[in-house]
Amino acid sequence: QLQLVESGGGLVQPGGSLRLSCAASGFTLDYYVIGWFRQAPGKKREGVSCISSSGGWTNYADSVKGRFTISRDNAKKTVYLRMNSLKPEDTAIYYCAAGRYHSLLPTEYTYWGQGTQVTVSS
């Protein structure tokens, strides 16, 4: 059964850091683009970052450029999102998803995890 499981969320103070993980099971991660998305209460789900199947190409939303870094380890079937200099406006549920196209649009992704909560607050 194809599954994506996020972990690493939590409560952090402004300016702090977290590393999210997205672990895949039931399929070969190597073939897929992986994206990270987030959804805050009352807001649409938005693309944060994505990484090509080989890891050679990445893309970021303007709001996180220079603060977030996406990476992947296909041998471990895991994709990471390192988040530095966190701001209260980064508070959301973060989801990872697998798709075939390099995009920050949620509609381009087929398989989704259940999400992990990130709260940035003092």
PDB file of C-alpha atoms in Angstrom:
ATOM      1  CA  GLN A   1       0.000   0.000   0.000  1.00  0.00           C
ATOM      2  CA  LEU A   2       1.430   3.340  -1.073  1.00  0.00           C
ATOM      3  CA  GLN A   3       1.905   5.610   1.929  1.00  0.00           C
ATOM      4  CA  LEU A   4       3.563   8.902   2.862  1.00  0.00           C
ATOM      5  CA  VAL A   5       4.093   9.755   6.523  1.00  0.00           C
ATOM      6  CA  GLU A   6       5.231  13.156   7.757  1.00  0.00           C
ATOM      7  CA  SER A   7       7.003  13.745  11.055  1.00  0.00           C
ATOM      8  CA  GLY A   8       9.049  16.398  12.825  1.00  0.00           C
ATOM      9  CA  GLY A   9       6.427  19.040  13.439  1.00  0.00           C
ATOM     10  CA  GLY A  10       5.921  20.751  16.761  1.00  0.00           C
ATOM     11  CA  LEU A  11       5.925  24.012  18.668  1.00  0.00           C
ATOM     12  CA  VAL A  12       8.875  26.339  18.112  1.00  0.00           C
ATOM     13  CA  GLN A  13       9.631  29.946  19.005  1.00  0.00           C
ATOM     14  CA  PRO A  14       9.997  32.596  16.300  1.00  0.00           C
ATOM     15  CA  GLY A  15      13.465  32.423  14.822  1.00  0.00           C
ATOM     16  CA  GLY A  16      13.770  28.738  15.617  1.00  0.00           C
ATOM     17  CA  SER A  17      14.231  25.732  13.351  1.00  0.00           C
ATOM     18  CA  LEU A  18      12.573  22.413  12.595  1.00  0.00           C
ATOM     19  CA  ARG A  19      13.262  19.584  10.197  1.00  0.00           C
ATOM     20  CA  LEU A  20      10.298  17.782   8.727  1.00  0.00           C
ATOM     21  CA  SER A  21      10.587  14.291   7.274  1.00  0.00           C
ATOM     22  CA  CYS A  22       8.408  12.562   4.716  1.00  0.00           C
ATOM     23  CA  ALA A  23       8.860   8.789   4.684  1.00  0.00           C
ATOM     24  CA  ALA A  24       7.518   6.709   1.816  1.00  0.00           C
ATOM     25  CA  SER A  25       6.443   3.095   1.810  1.00  0.00           C
ATOM     26  CA  GLY A  26       4.794   0.830  -0.706  1.00  0.00           C
ATOM     27  CA  PHE A  27       6.322   2.466  -3.778  1.00  0.00           C
ATOM     28  CA  THR A  28       9.627   3.511  -5.307  1.00  0.00           C
ATOM     29  CA  LEU A  29      10.248   7.087  -4.278  1.00  0.00           C
ATOM     30  CA  ASP A  30      12.907   7.564  -6.977  1.00  0.00           C
ATOM     31  CA  TYR A  31      10.297   7.987  -9.718  1.00  0.00           C
ATOM     32  CA  TYR A  32       8.417  10.841  -8.107  1.00  0.00           C
ATOM     33  CA  VAL A  33       8.658  14.551  -7.624  1.00  0.00           C
ATOM     34  CA  ILE A  34       7.986  15.298  -3.959  1.00  0.00           C
ATOM     35  CA  GLY A  35       6.368  18.492  -2.810  1.00  0.00           C
ATOM     36  CA  TRP A  36       5.801  20.070   0.559  1.00  0.00           C
ATOM     37  CA  PHE A  37       2.596  22.007   1.107  1.00  0.00           C
ATOM     38  CA  ARG A  38       0.996  23.774   4.019  1.00  0.00           C
ATOM     39  CA  GLN A  39      -2.449  24.819   5.054  1.00  0.00           C
ATOM     40  CA  ALA A  40      -3.256  27.330   7.760  1.00  0.00           C
ATOM     41  CA  PRO A  41      -6.729  27.584   9.302  1.00  0.00           C
ATOM     42  CA  GLY A  42      -9.143  29.292   6.923  1.00  0.00           C
ATOM     43  CA  LYS A  43      -6.622  29.392   4.086  1.00  0.00           C
ATOM     44  CA  LYS A  44      -6.044  27.415   0.918  1.00  0.00           C
ATOM     45  CA  ARG A  45      -3.378  24.764   0.745  1.00  0.00           C
ATOM     46  CA  GLU A  46      -0.238  26.314  -0.726  1.00  0.00           C
ATOM     47  CA  GLY A  47       2.944  24.940  -2.204  1.00  0.00           C
ATOM     48  CA  VAL A  48       6.081  25.462  -0.133  1.00  0.00           C
ATOM     49  CA  SER A  49       8.771  23.565  -2.001  1.00  0.00           C
ATOM     50  CA  CYS A  50       9.332  20.685  -4.375  1.00  0.00           C
ATOM     51  CA  ILE A  51      12.242  18.524  -5.456  1.00  0.00           C
ATOM     52  CA  SER A  52      12.830  16.525  -8.609  1.00  0.00           C
ATOM     53  CA  SER A  53      13.078  12.742  -8.554  1.00  0.00           C
ATOM     54  CA  SER A  54      16.882  12.844  -8.640  1.00  0.00           C
ATOM     55  CA  GLY A  55      17.139  15.739  -6.207  1.00  0.00           C
ATOM     56  CA  GLY A  56      18.924  17.877  -8.745  1.00  0.00           C
ATOM     57  CA  TRP A  57      16.235  20.516  -9.099  1.00  0.00           C
ATOM     58  CA  THR A  58      14.377  22.327  -6.360  1.00  0.00           C
ATOM     59  CA  ASN A  59      11.825  25.105  -6.198  1.00  0.00           C
ATOM     60  CA  TYR A  60      10.546  27.280  -3.375  1.00  0.00           C
ATOM     61  CA  ALA A  61       7.684  29.626  -2.717  1.00  0.00           C
ATOM     62  CA  ASP A  62       8.856  33.226  -2.398  1.00  0.00           C
ATOM     63  CA  SER A  63       7.703  33.322   1.216  1.00  0.00           C
ATOM     64  CA  VAL A  64      10.218  30.648   2.268  1.00  0.00           C
ATOM     65  CA  LYS A  65      13.168  31.248  -0.066  1.00  0.00           C
ATOM     66  CA  GLY A  66      16.418  31.534   1.849  1.00  0.00           C
ATOM     67  CA  ARG A  67      14.870  30.018   4.980  1.00  0.00           C
ATOM     68  CA  PHE A  68      13.705  26.536   3.945  1.00  0.00           C
ATOM     69  CA  THR A  69      15.747  23.785   2.285  1.00  0.00           C
ATOM     70  CA  ILE A  70      14.325  20.659   0.695  1.00  0.00           C
ATOM     71  CA  SER A  71      16.400  17.519   0.213  1.00  0.00           C
ATOM     72  CA  ARG A  72      15.890  13.826  -0.376  1.00  0.00           C
ATOM     73  CA  ASP A  73      17.555  10.506   0.309  1.00  0.00           C
ATOM     74  CA  ASN A  74      16.092   7.988  -2.112  1.00  0.00           C
ATOM     75  CA  ALA A  75      17.950   5.112  -0.483  1.00  0.00           C
ATOM     76  CA  LYS A  76      16.116   5.904   2.753  1.00  0.00           C
ATOM     77  CA  LYS A  77      12.898   6.717   0.849  1.00  0.00           C
ATOM     78  CA  THR A  78      12.721   9.992   2.742  1.00  0.00           C
ATOM     79  CA  VAL A  79      12.391  13.648   1.821  1.00  0.00           C
ATOM     80  CA  TYR A  80      13.262  16.411   4.251  1.00  0.00           C
ATOM     81  CA  LEU A  81      12.287  20.028   4.724  1.00  0.00           C
ATOM     82  CA  ARG A  82      14.673  22.025   6.850  1.00  0.00           C
ATOM     83  CA  MET A  83      12.979  25.172   8.129  1.00  0.00           C
ATOM     84  CA  ASN A  84      15.076  27.957   9.630  1.00  0.00           C
ATOM     85  CA  SER A  85      14.201  31.457  10.885  1.00  0.00           C
ATOM     86  CA  LEU A  86      10.628  30.395  11.439  1.00  0.00           C
ATOM     87  CA  LYS A  87       7.941  33.063  11.666  1.00  0.00           C
ATOM     88  CA  PRO A  88       4.458  32.963  13.207  1.00  0.00           C
ATOM     89  CA  GLU A  89       3.014  33.080   9.684  1.00  0.00           C
ATOM     90  CA  ASP A  90       4.676  29.708   8.977  1.00  0.00           C
ATOM     91  CA  THR A  91       2.196  28.115  11.381  1.00  0.00           C
ATOM     92  CA  ALA A  92       0.199  25.487   9.475  1.00  0.00           C
ATOM     93  CA  ILE A  93      -0.271  21.809   8.880  1.00  0.00           C
ATOM     94  CA  TYR A  94       2.511  20.669   6.569  1.00  0.00           C
ATOM     95  CA  TYR A  95       1.900  17.920   4.036  1.00  0.00           C
ATOM     96  CA  CYS A  96       4.163  16.059   1.678  1.00  0.00           C
ATOM     97  CA  ALA A  97       2.914  14.695  -1.605  1.00  0.00           C
ATOM     98  CA  ALA A  98       4.186  12.653  -4.550  1.00  0.00           C
ATOM     99  CA  GLY A  99       3.571  13.524  -8.166  1.00  0.00           C
ATOM    100  CA  ARG A 100       4.990  13.317 -11.654  1.00  0.00           C
ATOM    101  CA  TYR A 101       5.475  16.997 -12.433  1.00  0.00           C
ATOM    102  CA  HIS A 102       7.702  19.631 -10.909  1.00  0.00           C
ATOM    103  CA  SER A 103       5.108  22.048  -9.581  1.00  0.00           C
ATOM    104  CA  LEU A 104       3.972  23.925  -6.496  1.00  0.00           C
ATOM    105  CA  LEU A 105       0.326  23.371  -7.424  1.00  0.00           C
ATOM    106  CA  PRO A 106      -1.427  20.866  -5.129  1.00  0.00           C
ATOM    107  CA  THR A 107      -3.522  19.643  -8.059  1.00  0.00           C
ATOM    108  CA  GLU A 108      -0.408  18.200  -9.736  1.00  0.00           C
ATOM    109  CA  TYR A 109       0.150  15.706  -6.916  1.00  0.00           C
ATOM    110  CA  THR A 110      -1.482  12.322  -6.565  1.00  0.00           C
ATOM    111  CA  TYR A 111      -0.415  10.831  -3.245  1.00  0.00           C
ATOM    112  CA  TRP A 112      -0.611  12.709   0.047  1.00  0.00           C
ATOM    113  CA  GLY A 113       0.441  12.214   3.626  1.00  0.00           C
ATOM    114  CA  GLN A 114      -1.729  13.017   6.633  1.00  0.00           C
ATOM    115  CA  GLY A 115       0.215  16.103   7.645  1.00  0.00           C
ATOM    116  CA  THR A 116       2.186  17.326  10.640  1.00  0.00           C
ATOM    117  CA  GLN A 117       1.398  20.435  12.667  1.00  0.00           C
ATOM    118  CA  VAL A 118       3.953  23.238  12.865  1.00  0.00           C
ATOM    119  CA  THR A 119       3.244  26.031  15.332  1.00  0.00           C
ATOM    120  CA  VAL A 120       5.521  29.054  15.602  1.00  0.00           C
ATOM    121  CA  SER A 121       4.741  31.036  18.721  1.00  0.00           C
ATOM    122  CA  SER A 122       6.418  32.610  21.713  1.00  0.00           C
TER     123      SER A 122
END
